[in-house]
Amino acid sequence: MLKKNDIGPQAYRDAMAHFAGQVHVVTTDGPAGRRGATVIAACSVSDTPPTVLVCLNRENPKNEPFVANGRFALNTLASHQEPLSVGFSGMTGLPVEERFALGEWDVISTGAPTLKGALAVFDCELIDTKDLATHRVLFGKVTGLRIGDNLRPLIYHDRGYRAL
């Protein structure tokens, strides 16, 4: 018989450190302002219609523009784009303008900033949100897509960046 135990936040974070995840920068722009953040919690929901989800810390008021603008782009990073990930992580304290100066950006369909040179870009119209615990899940219908070069992806594992 398996024994259940109390799972504290630190034990949970330690276990999740063993979870390897693809690194992305999620971006938005519009009337509520420009914003970007490094995320690992993102994935495909469906291919019909093409839909992705992204999880953002809803306790950070700087993430409100993602909902208010109603659009976002999920930019999948290659291993050489680690400095971009660090810049958008919030750990460096860079202001928005300096974060975006770390990459070359354009737009595809929604007006959200899309990263030139990303492994893949999913430009999305926000179709739903779900608040759960400390995070908000954004569901986006993919209205624009760019497939980049097949380079080594940037992965986050064991509290550090890795190349696959």
CSV table of C-alpha atoms in Angstrom, one decimal:
chain,number,residue,atom,x,y,z
A,1,MET,CA,0.0,0.0,0.0
A,2,LEU,CA,1.3,3.4,-0.9
A,3,LYS,CA,1.5,6.0,1.9
A,4,LYS,CA,0.2,9.4,1.3
A,5,ASN,CA,2.1,12.3,2.7
A,6,ASP,CA,1.7,16.1,2.9
A,7,ILE,CA,3.3,17.8,-0.1
A,8,GLY,CA,4.8,21.1,0.8
A,9,PRO,CA,5.6,23.8,-1.8
A,10,GLN,CA,9.4,23.2,-1.6
A,11,ALA,CA,9.1,19.4,-2.0
A,12,TYR,CA,6.8,20.0,-5.0
A,13,ARG,CA,9.3,22.5,-6.6
A,14,ASP,CA,12.1,20.0,-6.0
A,15,ALA,CA,10.2,17.3,-7.8
A,16,MET,CA,9.3,19.6,-10.6
A,17,ALA,CA,13.0,20.5,-11.1
A,18,HIS,CA,13.3,17.0,-12.5
A,19,PHE,CA,10.7,17.8,-15.1
A,20,ALA,CA,12.4,18.9,-18.3
A,21,GLY,CA,10.5,21.6,-20.3
A,22,GLN,CA,10.9,23.4,-23.6
A,23,VAL,CA,11.6,27.1,-23.0
A,24,HIS,CA,9.5,29.8,-24.6
A,25,VAL,CA,9.0,33.5,-24.5
A,26,VAL,CA,5.3,34.5,-24.5
A,27,THR,CA,4.6,38.1,-25.8
A,28,THR,CA,1.7,40.5,-26.2
A,29,ASP,CA,1.2,44.0,-27.4
A,30,GLY,CA,-1.9,46.2,-27.7
A,31,PRO,CA,-3.9,48.9,-25.8
A,32,ALA,CA,-2.9,47.4,-22.4
A,33,GLY,CA,0.8,47.5,-23.3
A,34,ARG,CA,3.7,45.4,-24.4
A,35,ARG,CA,4.8,42.5,-22.2
A,36,GLY,CA,6.9,39.4,-22.5
A,37,ALA,CA,7.8,36.6,-20.1
A,38,THR,CA,9.8,33.4,-20.1
A,39,VAL,CA,7.6,30.3,-19.7
A,40,ILE,CA,8.0,26.5,-19.6
A,41,ALA,CA,4.4,25.7,-18.9
A,42,ALA,CA,3.0,25.7,-22.4
A,43,CYS,CA,1.7,23.0,-24.7
A,44,SER,CA,-0.6,22.0,-27.6
A,45,VAL,CA,-4.2,21.5,-26.8
A,46,SER,CA,-5.6,20.6,-30.2
A,47,ASP,CA,-4.7,20.7,-33.9
A,48,THR,CA,-8.4,21.2,-34.9
A,49,PRO,CA,-8.7,24.1,-34.4
A,50,PRO,CA,-5.0,24.7,-33.7
A,51,THR,CA,-4.9,25.7,-30.0
A,52,VAL,CA,-2.2,26.1,-27.4
A,53,LEU,CA,-2.1,26.9,-23.7
A,54,VAL,CA,0.3,28.9,-21.6
A,55,CYS,CA,0.4,29.2,-17.8
A,56,LEU,CA,1.3,32.5,-16.3
A,57,ASN,CA,1.6,33.6,-12.7
A,58,ARG,CA,-1.6,35.6,-12.1
A,59,GLU,CA,-0.2,37.1,-8.8
A,60,ASN,CA,2.1,39.2,-11.0
A,61,PRO,CA,0.1,42.3,-12.1
A,62,LYS,CA,2.5,42.8,-15.0
A,63,ASN,CA,0.9,39.8,-16.7
A,64,GLU,CA,-2.5,41.5,-17.0
A,65,PRO,CA,-1.8,42.8,-20.5
A,66,PHE,CA,-2.0,39.2,-21.9
A,67,VAL,CA,-5.7,39.1,-21.1
A,68,ALA,CA,-6.5,42.7,-21.7
A,69,ASN,CA,-4.9,42.7,-25.1
A,70,GLY,CA,-6.6,39.5,-26.1
A,71,ARG,CA,-3.7,38.1,-28.0
A,72,PHE,CA,-0.3,36.5,-27.5
A,73,ALA,CA,2.5,34.8,-29.3
A,74,LEU,CA,4.3,31.7,-28.0
A,75,ASN,CA,7.9,31.9,-29.3
A,76,THR,CA,9.8,28.5,-28.9
A,77,LEU,CA,13.5,29.1,-28.2
A,78,ALA,CA,16.6,27.4,-29.6
A,79,SER,CA,19.6,26.7,-27.4
A,80,HIS,CA,21.6,29.8,-28.6
A,81,GLN,CA,18.7,32.0,-27.4
A,82,GLU,CA,19.3,31.4,-23.7
A,83,PRO,CA,20.3,35.1,-23.1
A,84,LEU,CA,16.8,36.1,-24.4
A,85,SER,CA,15.2,33.7,-22.0
A,86,VAL,CA,17.2,35.1,-19.1
A,87,GLY,CA,16.3,38.6,-20.1
A,88,PHE,CA,12.5,37.8,-20.2
A,89,SER,CA,12.6,35.7,-17.0
A,90,GLY,CA,12.3,38.7,-14.7
A,91,MET,CA,15.4,37.7,-12.8
A,92,THR,CA,17.5,40.5,-14.3
A,93,GLY,CA,15.1,43.3,-13.7
A,94,LEU,CA,15.4,44.5,-17.3
A,95,PRO,CA,12.6,47.0,-18.3
A,96,VAL,CA,10.3,46.0,-21.1
A,97,GLU,CA,12.2,48.0,-23.8
A,98,GLU,CA,15.5,46.3,-22.9
A,99,ARG,CA,14.0,42.9,-22.9
A,100,PHE,CA,12.7,43.3,-26.4
A,101,ALA,CA,16.0,44.8,-27.6
A,102,LEU,CA,17.6,41.3,-27.0
A,103,GLY,CA,15.8,39.9,-30.1
A,104,GLU,CA,14.6,40.8,-33.5
A,105,TRP,CA,10.8,41.0,-33.7
A,106,ASP,CA,8.0,41.3,-36.2
A,107,VAL,CA,4.3,40.5,-36.3
A,108,ILE,CA,2.4,37.7,-38.1
A,109,SER,CA,-1.4,38.1,-37.7
A,110,THR,CA,-2.5,39.4,-34.2
A,111,GLY,CA,0.0,42.2,-33.6
A,112,ALA,CA,1.7,40.3,-30.8
A,113,PRO,CA,5.5,40.5,-31.1
A,114,THR,CA,6.9,37.4,-32.8
A,115,LEU,CA,10.6,36.4,-32.5
A,116,LYS,CA,12.5,36.1,-35.8
A,117,GLY,CA,14.8,33.0,-35.5
A,118,ALA,CA,12.6,31.1,-33.0
A,119,LEU,CA,12.2,27.4,-33.6
A,120,ALA,CA,8.5,27.9,-33.9
A,121,VAL,CA,6.0,30.8,-33.4
A,122,PHE,CA,2.4,30.4,-32.5
A,123,ASP,CA,0.6,33.7,-32.9
A,124,CYS,CA,-2.7,33.4,-31.0
A,125,GLU,CA,-6.0,35.1,-30.4
A,126,LEU,CA,-7.0,34.6,-26.7
A,127,ILE,CA,-10.1,32.5,-26.6
A,128,ASP,CA,-10.4,31.5,-23.0
A,129,THR,CA,-8.7,31.7,-19.6
A,130,LYS,CA,-8.8,29.6,-16.4
A,131,ASP,CA,-7.6,30.7,-13.0
A,132,LEU,CA,-6.3,27.9,-10.8
A,133,ALA,CA,-4.2,28.4,-7.6
A,134,THR,CA,-1.5,30.9,-8.3
A,135,HIS,CA,-1.7,30.7,-12.1
A,136,ARG,CA,-3.8,31.7,-15.1
A,137,VAL,CA,-4.1,29.4,-18.0
A,138,LEU,CA,-4.4,31.2,-21.4
A,139,PHE,CA,-5.9,29.3,-24.2
A,140,GLY,CA,-5.1,30.7,-27.7
A,141,LYS,CA,-6.4,29.9,-31.1
A,142,VAL,CA,-3.4,29.9,-33.4
A,143,THR,CA,-4.1,32.4,-36.2
A,144,GLY,CA,-0.5,32.7,-37.4
A,145,LEU,CA,2.4,30.2,-37.5
A,146,ARG,CA,6.0,30.3,-38.4
A,147,ILE,CA,8.3,27.3,-38.5
A,148,GLY,CA,12.0,28.1,-38.0
A,149,ASP,CA,15.1,26.2,-38.6
A,150,ASN,CA,15.4,22.8,-37.0
A,151,LEU,CA,18.0,23.8,-34.4
A,152,ARG,CA,18.7,22.4,-30.9
A,153,PRO,CA,15.9,23.4,-28.5
A,154,LEU,CA,16.5,25.2,-25.3
A,155,ILE,CA,15.4,23.1,-22.3
A,156,TYR,CA,15.1,23.9,-18.6
A,157,HIS,CA,15.9,21.0,-16.3
A,158,ASP,CA,17.2,20.7,-12.7
A,159,ARG,CA,17.0,24.5,-12.3
A,160,GLY,CA,19.3,25.2,-15.3
A,161,TYR,CA,19.3,25.6,-19.0
A,162,ARG,CA,20.2,22.6,-21.2
A,163,ALA,CA,20.4,22.0,-24.9
A,164,LEU,CA,18.8,18.8,-26.3
